[in-house]
Coordinates of C-alpha atoms in Angstrom, one line a residue:
Chain A
M289 CA 53.5 84.2 94.8
K290 CA 55.4 85.3 97.8
L291 CA 57.2 87.9 95.8
F292 CA 53.9 89.1 94.3
C293 CA 52.4 89.5 97.8
R294 CA 55.4 91.5 99.0
D295 CA 55.3 93.6 95.9
Q296 CA 51.6 94.4 96.3
L297 CA 51.8 95.0 100.0
P298 CA 52.0 98.8 99.7
L299 CA 48.9 98.8 97.5
A300 CA 47.0 96.8 100.1
L301 CA 48.1 99.2 102.9
F302 CA 47.2 102.1 100.7
W303 CA 43.7 100.7 100.1
L304 CA 43.3 100.0 103.8
A305 CA 44.1 103.6 104.6
Q306 CA 41.5 104.8 102.2
M307 CA 38.9 102.4 103.6
L308 CA 39.5 103.9 107.0
L309 CA 39.3 107.4 105.7
V310 CA 35.7 107.0 104.4
P311 CA 34.0 106.0 107.8
L312 CA 36.2 108.7 109.4
L313 CA 34.8 111.3 107.0
Y314 CA 31.2 110.2 107.7
W315 CA 31.9 110.3 111.4
V316 CA 33.5 113.8 111.4
S317 CA 30.7 115.3 109.1
G318 CA 28.1 114.0 111.6
E319 CA 26.1 112.2 109.0
N320 CA 24.7 109.1 110.7
R321 CA 24.8 106.6 107.9
P322 CA 24.1 103.0 109.0
F323 CA 27.4 101.2 109.5
S324 CA 26.2 98.3 107.2
I325 CA 26.1 100.6 104.2
V326 CA 29.7 101.6 104.9
L327 CA 30.7 98.0 105.3
Y328 CA 28.9 97.2 102.1
G329 CA 30.8 99.8 100.2
M330 CA 34.1 98.6 101.7
S331 CA 33.5 95.0 100.8
L332 CA 32.6 96.1 97.2
S333 CA 35.8 98.0 97.0
L334 CA 37.7 95.0 98.4
I335 CA 36.2 92.7 95.7
V336 CA 37.3 95.2 93.0
L337 CA 40.8 95.3 94.6
L338 CA 40.9 91.5 94.7
L339 CA 39.8 91.2 91.1
Y340 CA 42.5 93.7 90.1
L341 CA 45.1 91.7 92.1
V342 CA 44.0 88.4 90.5
F343 CA 44.2 90.0 87.0
R344 CA 47.5 91.5 87.8
Y345 CA 48.9 88.2 89.1
T346 CA 47.8 86.2 86.1
Q347 CA 49.4 88.8 83.8
H348 CA 52.7 88.8 85.6
R349 CA 52.8 85.3 86.9
K350 CA 55.7 84.2 84.8
L351 CA 57.7 87.2 85.5
Y352 CA 57.3 86.8 89.3
A353 CA 58.0 83.1 89.0
R354 CA 61.3 83.8 87.2
L355 CA 62.2 86.6 89.5
S356 CA 61.7 84.5 92.6
R357 CA 64.0 81.8 91.2
P358 CA 66.8 83.8 89.7
E359 CA 68.9 81.0 88.3
V360 CA 71.1 81.2 85.3
Q361 CA 70.1 78.8 82.6
P362 CA 72.6 78.7 79.8
G363 CA 70.9 78.5 76.4
N364 CA 67.2 79.0 76.8
H365 CA 67.3 81.3 79.7
L366 CA 64.7 83.7 78.2
G367 CA 61.2 82.4 77.5
P368 CA 58.6 85.1 76.9
M369 CA 57.3 86.2 80.3
G370 CA 53.9 87.4 79.2
D371 CA 52.6 90.3 77.0
A372 CA 51.9 92.9 79.7
P373 CA 54.1 96.0 79.4
L374 CA 56.3 95.2 82.4
P375 CA 57.2 91.6 81.5
E376 CA 57.8 92.8 77.9
A377 CA 60.1 95.5 79.0
V378 CA 62.0 93.2 81.3
D379 CA 62.2 90.7 78.5
E380 CA 63.7 93.3 76.2
L381 CA 66.2 94.4 78.7
L382 CA 67.3 90.8 79.4
Q383 CA 67.6 90.1 75.7
L384 CA 69.7 93.2 75.2
I385 CA 72.0 92.2 78.0
D386 CA 72.2 88.7 76.7
R387 CA 73.0 89.8 73.2
E388 CA 75.7 92.1 74.4
Y389 CA 77.1 89.3 76.6
Q390 CA 77.1 86.8 73.7
E391 CA 78.9 89.3 71.5
Q392 CA 81.6 89.9 74.0
L393 CA 81.9 86.2 74.5
N394 CA 82.2 85.6 70.8
S395 CA 84.8 88.2 70.3
H396 CA 86.8 86.7 73.2
V397 CA 86.6 83.2 71.8
Q398 CA 87.6 84.6 68.4
R399 CA 90.6 86.4 69.9
L400 CA 91.7 83.3 71.8
D401 CA 91.4 81.3 68.6
Q402 CA 93.4 83.9 66.7
H403 CA 96.0 83.9 69.4
I404 CA 96.3 80.1 69.3
V405 CA 96.7 80.2 65.5
F406 CA 99.2 83.0 65.8
M407 CA 101.2 81.1 68.4
N408 CA 101.2 78.0 66.3
R409 CA 102.4 79.8 63.2
W410 CA 105.0 81.7 65.1
V411 CA 106.4 78.6 66.7
H412 CA 106.6 76.9 63.4
Q413 CA 108.3 79.9 61.8
M414 CA 110.9 79.8 64.6
K415 CA 111.7 76.2 63.8
T416 CA 113.3 76.9 60.4
P417 CA 115.9 79.3 61.9
I418 CA 116.6 76.8 64.6
S419 CA 117.1 74.1 62.0
V420 CA 119.6 76.4 60.2
I421 CA 121.5 77.2 63.3
Q422 CA 121.5 73.6 64.4
L423 CA 122.9 72.4 61.1
T424 CA 125.5 75.1 61.0
V425 CA 126.6 74.4 64.5
Q426 CA 127.0 70.7 63.7
E427 CA 129.8 71.7 61.4
L428 CA 131.7 73.6 64.0
D429 CA 133.8 72.0 66.6
D430 CA 134.8 74.3 69.3
E431 CA 133.5 74.8 72.8
A432 CA 131.3 77.7 71.6
A433 CA 129.5 75.4 69.2
S434 CA 128.6 73.0 72.0
S435 CA 127.4 75.8 74.1
I436 CA 125.2 77.1 71.3
Q437 CA 123.9 73.6 70.7
E438 CA 122.9 73.4 74.4
E439 CA 121.1 76.8 74.2
L440 CA 119.4 75.6 70.9
E441 CA 118.0 72.7 72.7
R442 CA 116.7 74.9 75.4
L443 CA 115.0 77.1 72.8
R444 CA 113.5 74.0 71.2
R445 CA 112.1 72.7 74.4
G446 CA 110.8 76.2 75.2
L447 CA 109.0 76.3 71.8
E448 CA 107.6 72.9 72.4
L449 CA 106.3 74.0 75.8
V450 CA 104.6 76.9 74.2
I451 CA 102.9 75.0 71.5
Y452 CA 101.7 72.2 73.7
T453 CA 100.3 74.7 76.2
S454 CA 98.3 76.4 73.5
R455 CA 97.2 73.1 72.1
L456 CA 95.9 72.0 75.5
D457 CA 93.0 74.4 75.0
R458 CA 91.9 72.4 71.9
F459 CA 92.7 69.0 73.2
E460 CA 89.5 67.4 71.9
D461 CA 90.5 68.1 68.3
D462 CA 94.0 66.8 68.7
F463 CA 94.4 63.4 70.2
Y464 CA 94.3 59.9 69.0
V465 CA 94.4 57.0 71.4
Q466 CA 95.9 53.7 70.3
P467 CA 97.8 50.8 71.8
L468 CA 101.4 51.7 72.3
G469 CA 104.5 49.6 73.1
L470 CA 105.7 51.2 76.3
R471 CA 109.3 50.1 75.9
K472 CA 109.6 51.6 72.4
L473 CA 108.1 54.8 73.5
V474 CA 110.3 55.3 76.5
S475 CA 113.4 54.4 74.5
Q476 CA 112.5 57.0 71.9
A477 CA 111.9 59.6 74.5
V478 CA 115.2 58.9 76.2
S479 CA 117.0 58.9 72.9
E480 CA 115.5 62.2 71.8
N481 CA 116.8 63.8 75.0
R482 CA 120.1 62.0 75.0
R483 CA 122.2 65.2 74.6
L484 CA 120.8 66.4 77.9
F485 CA 121.9 63.3 79.7
I486 CA 125.3 63.3 78.0
R487 CA 126.0 66.9 78.9
R488 CA 125.1 66.3 82.5
G489 CA 126.8 62.9 82.6
I490 CA 123.7 61.3 83.9
Q491 CA 123.0 57.7 83.1
V492 CA 119.7 56.1 82.1
D493 CA 118.5 52.7 83.0
I494 CA 115.4 51.5 81.2
G495 CA 113.8 48.5 82.7
V496 CA 110.6 48.2 80.8
D497 CA 109.4 44.8 79.4
E498 CA 109.0 44.5 75.7
D499 CA 105.5 43.3 75.9
L500 CA 103.9 45.9 78.0
S501 CA 101.5 48.0 76.1
I502 CA 99.2 50.8 77.1
Y503 CA 96.4 52.8 75.5
S504 CA 97.4 56.4 75.0
D505 CA 98.2 59.2 72.5
A506 CA 101.7 58.9 71.3
K507 CA 102.4 62.6 70.8
W508 CA 101.1 63.8 74.1
L509 CA 102.7 61.0 76.0
M510 CA 106.0 61.7 74.3
F511 CA 105.7 65.4 75.3
M512 CA 105.0 64.3 78.9
L513 CA 108.0 62.0 79.0
T514 CA 110.2 64.7 77.7
Q515 CA 109.0 67.1 80.5
I516 CA 109.5 64.4 83.1
L517 CA 113.0 63.4 81.9
T518 CA 114.0 67.0 81.6
N519 CA 113.0 67.6 85.2
A520 CA 114.7 64.4 86.4
V521 CA 118.0 65.5 84.8
N522 CA 117.7 69.2 85.8
Y523 CA 117.2 68.4 89.4
T524 CA 120.0 65.9 89.6
A525 CA 123.3 67.4 90.5
G526 CA 126.6 65.7 89.8
S527 CA 127.6 63.3 87.1
G528 CA 127.5 59.5 87.6
K529 CA 124.0 59.7 89.0
K530 CA 121.2 57.7 87.4
V531 CA 117.7 58.0 86.2
T532 CA 115.8 54.8 86.3
V533 CA 112.7 54.1 84.2
S534 CA 110.8 51.0 85.1
A535 CA 107.3 49.6 84.5
R536 CA 105.1 47.0 85.9
R537 CA 101.6 45.7 85.6
S538 CA 99.5 45.9 88.7
G539 CA 96.1 44.4 88.4
E540 CA 94.1 46.5 85.9
A541 CA 96.8 49.1 85.5
T542 CA 100.2 49.6 84.1
I543 CA 102.5 51.7 86.2
L544 CA 105.5 53.6 84.8
D545 CA 108.1 54.8 87.4
I546 CA 110.6 57.5 86.5
A547 CA 113.0 57.8 89.4
D548 CA 115.9 60.2 89.7
Q549 CA 118.6 60.6 92.3
G550 CA 118.2 64.4 92.5
I551 CA 117.6 66.9 95.2
G552 CA 114.1 65.8 95.9
I553 CA 111.0 67.9 96.7
L554 CA 110.2 69.2 100.2
P555 CA 107.1 67.6 101.6
E556 CA 105.3 70.9 101.9
D557 CA 105.8 71.5 98.1
L558 CA 104.8 68.1 97.0
R559 CA 101.2 69.0 96.3
R560 CA 102.0 72.3 94.9
V561 CA 104.4 71.3 92.2
F562 CA 101.5 70.4 90.0
N563 CA 100.1 74.0 90.2
P564 CA 100.8 76.2 87.2
Y565 CA 103.7 78.6 87.6
F566 CA 104.8 77.0 90.8
T567 CA 108.6 76.8 90.9
G568 CA 109.3 76.6 94.6
E569 CA 112.5 77.4 96.4
R570 CA 114.3 74.7 94.5
G571 CA 113.2 75.7 91.1
R572 CA 114.6 79.2 91.6
Q573 CA 117.7 77.8 93.2
Y574 CA 118.6 75.4 90.5
H575 CA 117.8 76.7 87.1
E576 CA 115.3 78.7 85.3
S577 CA 112.0 77.0 85.7
T578 CA 108.7 77.9 84.2
G579 CA 106.7 75.9 86.6
M580 CA 104.6 74.7 83.7
G581 CA 106.1 71.2 83.1
L582 CA 104.4 69.3 85.8
Y583 CA 101.2 71.3 85.5
L584 CA 101.0 70.3 81.9
V585 CA 101.8 66.7 82.8
R586 CA 98.9 66.6 85.2
E587 CA 96.5 68.3 82.8
I588 CA 97.4 66.0 80.0
C589 CA 97.0 63.0 82.3
A590 CA 93.6 64.1 83.3
R591 CA 92.5 64.5 79.7
L592 CA 93.9 61.1 78.6
G593 CA 92.5 59.3 81.7
H594 CA 95.9 58.5 83.2
R595 CA 96.9 59.3 86.8
V596 CA 100.1 60.9 88.0
E597 CA 101.7 60.6 91.4
L598 CA 104.8 62.0 92.9
E599 CA 107.0 60.6 95.7
S600 CA 110.1 62.2 97.0
T601 CA 112.6 62.2 99.7
P602 CA 114.6 65.4 99.9
G603 CA 118.2 64.8 99.2
E604 CA 117.7 61.3 97.8
G605 CA 115.5 61.6 94.8
T606 CA 112.1 61.8 93.3
T607 CA 109.9 59.2 91.7
L608 CA 107.2 60.2 89.3
R609 CA 104.6 57.6 88.6
L610 CA 102.3 57.4 85.6
I611 CA 99.4 55.1 86.0
F612 CA 97.7 53.8 82.9
K613 CA 94.4 52.1 83.3
I614 CA 93.5 49.4 80.8
Chain B
M256 CA 125.1 58.5 42.0
E257 CA 121.6 59.4 43.0
T258 CA 120.1 62.8 42.5
L259 CA 118.1 64.5 45.2
L260 CA 115.8 67.4 44.6
I261 CA 115.6 69.9 47.5
V262 CA 112.5 72.0 47.6
E263 CA 112.9 74.3 50.5
D264 CA 112.3 78.0 50.5
D265 CA 114.8 78.8 53.2
A266 CA 117.9 79.3 51.1
K267 CA 120.3 78.7 53.9
L268 CA 118.7 75.5 55.0
A269 CA 118.6 74.2 51.4
A270 CA 122.3 75.0 51.0
L271 CA 123.3 73.3 54.2
L272 CA 121.4 70.2 53.4
S273 CA 122.8 70.2 49.9
A274 CA 126.4 70.5 51.2
Y275 CA 126.0 67.8 53.7
L276 CA 124.4 65.3 51.3
S277 CA 127.1 66.0 48.8
K278 CA 129.6 64.6 51.2
Y279 CA 127.8 61.3 51.0
E280 CA 128.1 61.3 47.2
F281 CA 124.6 62.4 46.3
R282 CA 124.0 64.9 43.6
T283 CA 121.7 67.6 44.8
V284 CA 119.6 70.0 42.9
I285 CA 118.0 72.9 44.8
V286 CA 114.8 74.4 43.4
E287 CA 115.2 78.2 42.9
D288 CA 112.0 79.2 41.2
F289 CA 109.1 78.0 43.2
N290 CA 106.7 78.4 40.2
L291 CA 108.7 75.8 38.4
V292 CA 109.0 73.0 40.9
L293 CA 107.6 70.4 38.6
E294 CA 109.8 71.5 35.7
T295 CA 112.9 71.5 37.8
F296 CA 112.0 68.0 39.0
T297 CA 111.6 66.7 35.5
A298 CA 114.8 68.4 34.3
S299 CA 116.9 67.1 37.2
G300 CA 115.8 63.5 36.9
A301 CA 115.7 63.3 40.6
D302 CA 115.6 59.9 42.4
L303 CA 114.2 61.4 45.6
V304 CA 112.6 64.6 46.6
L305 CA 112.9 66.5 49.9
L306 CA 109.9 68.7 50.1
D307 CA 109.0 71.5 52.5
V308 CA 105.3 72.1 53.2
N309 CA 105.2 75.8 53.5
L310 CA 106.3 77.2 50.2
P311 CA 105.6 80.4 48.3
R312 CA 102.5 80.2 46.0
Y313 CA 101.6 76.6 46.3
D314 CA 102.3 74.4 49.3
G315 CA 104.2 71.2 49.4
Y316 CA 101.1 69.0 49.2
Y317 CA 100.2 70.6 45.9
W318 CA 103.6 69.9 44.4
C319 CA 103.6 66.4 45.8
R320 CA 100.4 65.7 43.9
Q321 CA 101.9 67.2 40.8
I322 CA 105.1 65.1 41.0
R323 CA 103.0 62.0 41.7
K324 CA 101.3 62.4 38.4
V325 CA 104.6 61.9 36.6
S326 CA 106.7 59.9 39.0
L327 CA 106.7 57.3 41.8
C328 CA 110.0 58.4 43.3
P329 CA 110.2 58.7 47.1
I330 CA 109.1 62.0 48.4
L331 CA 110.1 63.0 51.9
F332 CA 108.4 65.9 53.6
I333 CA 110.4 68.3 55.7
S334 CA 108.2 70.6 57.8
A335 CA 108.0 72.5 61.1
R336 CA 104.4 71.4 61.6
D337 CA 104.3 68.3 63.7
S338 CA 100.6 67.6 64.4
G339 CA 99.3 64.2 63.4
M340 CA 97.0 65.8 60.9
D341 CA 99.8 67.3 58.9
Q342 CA 101.5 63.9 58.7
V343 CA 98.3 62.3 57.5
M344 CA 97.9 65.1 54.9
A345 CA 101.5 64.5 53.7
L346 CA 100.9 60.7 53.3
E347 CA 97.5 61.2 51.7
N348 CA 98.9 63.6 49.1
G349 CA 101.4 61.0 48.1
G350 CA 104.4 61.6 50.4
D351 CA 106.4 58.7 51.7
D352 CA 107.8 60.0 54.9
Y353 CA 107.7 63.0 57.2
I354 CA 110.7 64.7 58.9
T355 CA 109.9 67.5 61.4
K356 CA 112.1 70.5 61.9
P357 CA 114.4 71.1 63.6
F358 CA 116.2 67.9 62.6
H359 CA 119.6 66.5 62.6
Y360 CA 121.6 65.6 59.5
E361 CA 121.7 61.9 60.4
V362 CA 118.0 61.6 60.5
V363 CA 117.6 63.0 57.0
L364 CA 120.4 60.9 55.7
A365 CA 119.1 57.7 57.2
K366 CA 115.6 58.3 55.9
I367 CA 116.9 59.1 52.4
R368 CA 119.0 56.0 52.3
S369 CA 116.2 53.8 53.6
H370 CA 113.8 55.1 51.0
L371 CA 116.2 54.8 48.2
R372 CA 116.9 51.2 49.2
R373 CA 113.2 50.4 49.3
A374 CA 112.3 52.2 46.1
Y375 CA 115.2 51.0 43.9
G376 CA 115.8 47.8 45.8
T377 CA 115.7 45.7 42.7
Y378 CA 119.0 47.1 41.5
A379 CA 120.4 47.5 44.9
Q380 CA 123.7 45.9 43.8
T381 CA 124.3 48.8 41.4
L382 CA 123.5 51.3 44.1
E383 CA 126.9 52.4 45.3
E384 CA 127.8 51.5 48.8
R385 CA 128.4 54.3 51.2
K386 CA 132.1 55.1 51.5
L387 CA 134.2 57.7 53.3
H388 CA 137.7 58.5 52.3
S389 CA 140.5 60.1 54.2
G390 CA 143.6 60.0 52.1
E391 CA 144.4 56.3 51.6
L392 CA 142.0 55.2 54.3
T393 CA 138.5 54.1 53.3
L394 CA 135.7 53.3 55.6
Y395 CA 132.7 51.3 54.6
P396 CA 130.2 52.3 57.4
E397 CA 127.7 49.7 56.5
R398 CA 130.0 46.7 56.4
Y399 CA 132.1 47.9 59.4
V400 CA 135.3 47.6 57.4
I401 CA 138.3 49.9 56.9
Q402 CA 140.8 49.6 54.1
H403 CA 144.2 51.1 53.8
A404 CA 146.9 50.4 51.2
G405 CA 145.4 47.1 50.2
Q406 CA 145.0 45.9 53.8
S407 CA 141.6 45.8 55.5
A408 CA 140.4 45.4 59.1
E409 CA 137.0 44.7 60.6
L410 CA 135.4 47.0 63.1
T411 CA 132.5 46.6 65.5
Q412 CA 129.4 48.6 64.9
K413 CA 130.4 51.1 67.6
E414 CA 133.9 51.5 66.3
A415 CA 132.5 52.1 62.8
L416 CA 130.2 54.8 64.2
L417 CA 133.1 56.4 66.0
L418 CA 135.4 56.4 63.0
E419 CA 132.7 57.7 60.8
A420 CA 132.1 60.7 63.0
L421 CA 135.8 61.4 63.1
M422 CA 136.3 61.0 59.4
L423 CA 133.4 63.3 58.6
K424 CA 135.4 66.1 60.3
E425 CA 138.8 65.0 59.3
G426 CA 141.5 67.4 60.5
R427 CA 139.1 69.0 63.0
V428 CA 138.3 68.3 66.6
V429 CA 135.3 66.2 67.4
T430 CA 134.0 66.7 71.0
R431 CA 133.5 63.9 73.4
E432 CA 129.9 65.0 73.7
R433 CA 129.4 64.6 70.0
L434 CA 131.0 61.1 70.0
L435 CA 128.8 60.0 72.9
D436 CA 125.8 61.3 71.1
V437 CA 126.6 59.4 67.9
M438 CA 127.3 56.2 69.8
W439 CA 124.3 56.4 72.1
E440 CA 122.5 53.1 72.0
D441 CA 118.8 52.7 72.2
Q442 CA 118.8 52.1 76.0
H443 CA 122.4 52.1 77.2
F444 CA 124.1 55.2 78.2
I445 CA 127.7 55.2 77.1
D446 CA 129.9 56.8 79.7
D447 CA 133.3 58.4 79.3
N448 CA 135.2 55.3 80.3
T449 CA 133.4 53.2 77.6
L450 CA 134.3 55.9 75.1
N451 CA 137.9 55.7 76.1
V452 CA 137.9 52.0 75.5
Y453 CA 136.4 52.4 72.0
I454 CA 139.0 55.0 71.2
T455 CA 141.8 52.8 72.3
R456 CA 140.5 49.9 70.1
V457 CA 140.1 52.1 67.1
R458 CA 143.6 53.4 67.6
K459 CA 144.9 49.9 67.7
K460 CA 143.1 48.9 64.5
L461 CA 144.5 52.0 62.7
K462 CA 147.9 51.2 64.0
D463 CA 147.7 47.6 62.6
L464 CA 147.0 49.1 59.2
G465 CA 150.1 51.2 59.6
L466 CA 148.3 54.4 60.5
D467 CA 150.1 55.4 63.6
D468 CA 149.2 58.6 65.5
R469 CA 146.4 59.6 63.1
L470 CA 143.9 59.8 65.9
E471 CA 145.0 62.4 68.5
T472 CA 143.6 63.3 71.8
V473 CA 142.9 67.0 72.1
R474 CA 143.1 67.7 75.8
G475 CA 139.9 69.1 77.3
A476 CA 138.1 69.1 73.9
G477 CA 137.9 65.8 72.2
Y478 CA 139.6 63.8 69.4
R479 CA 140.9 64.6 66.0
L480 CA 141.7 62.5 63.0
S481 CA 144.6 64.3 61.3
S482 CA 144.6 64.7 57.6
P483 CA 146.9 62.4 55.8
G484 CA 149.2 65.1 54.5
E485 CA 149.9 66.9 57.7
R486 CA 152.6 66.0 60.2
P487 CA 151.2 65.0 63.5

């Protein structure tokens, strides 16, 4: 209504000017018409104007209502706004824009899907050559072989990172929550990454009770543990140091601590390490770091309904804590 | 001797698997024409099938169903795909197990042996026990026993693992890293000192059997079990 009034204000002013012109003309021409006749004519004209305005308003009511509350409603954003020419034209325009927008959106979604499919295929294709190299290298014995083996594992972890990152976009299709024995899972994760520990001469101590179980997705949890253990080892310098994995029940939750004796994280970085692509001074200093590991851990935790916390004392070590609610 | 059928379209990978498994006294048959997987299977009389999922023409699931129509032998899938869905597909199409690439030899070997045991368990006695030879020396990795010239000695599990790794590469150097890897227990990290202790024990047991100096230390690299013929 307000918008309508503002829109019609020029018309009202225009009409007023005209209404002033008529008595002015009479006055200039010297015809002494009674003032009541002039007033009568003016009120008739006002009634016609009001009728027009009412008609106009009822015709365009919806349009004005929509225009004065310009909110985006996904889905049914476009009801018909009346059959007068103006609402129809606006309607058409909006529909055109909407269609265009939907098409663009669809093509983007399609491209993203294609990209994910391509990434998946590509990663899988890379796995066969890696298998071949890995098996070949196992037969060799010199120092070069062990170095190749190390690089292979980095490749493998890199590919895994890629595939899990692209899978994250389709998380809903790809998880299955079930009760899991924490001890078994942690042992498996440590065992799968044992070469990393051996190479760095870093010991592992698993203190997880046999009977602790949690609800989670085995595959995603495994991936997270690999990321966390890799971090723990990579940021621990010097052999003979230890990574300790321990778990306890605390009220409604089960808490898993993974503590290393590494370089630690500076307090000002503590929050930011979960940001994507954040590597920090230490990441650049120590080794090639993508900055994606902890980001993915946090994202996966959020989707699985777990919580992740980080505690660190620079120079002494870092403890990463996963909290599983029951 | 059991026959294994390897259905893998990467020729190198198939050849490597075949070579490795032959060391453990398996007969291996590699499929060469991927239109004739079923025919090759029937002709080979395989006891177990290693089946890749991505194959030319038909995929592994298809061939698994075909083989299932004529045989109940264990079928192990080997694939790069590792989503839960793929594993479910494999099992639903009649597969018995699923190994994801890239894998290590030991995983494949362990799964093959476990499935053979389960499938043909009824005549397990006739199933030949795993043995490794190095000249006169024989290791029975499952019983933790070594024999030499009519004498035998018992090993612990760790010592057996250690000796197996050394015997597999007889005459060549095995790195400390590799040995630590093989001996890694579920939860306990084995450090260099522990490895030294095991090496000393194995040396002593070999010595007791009259095999002096067969196990050498290669400075900065690892250990080597010399071949029987060569002079240490």
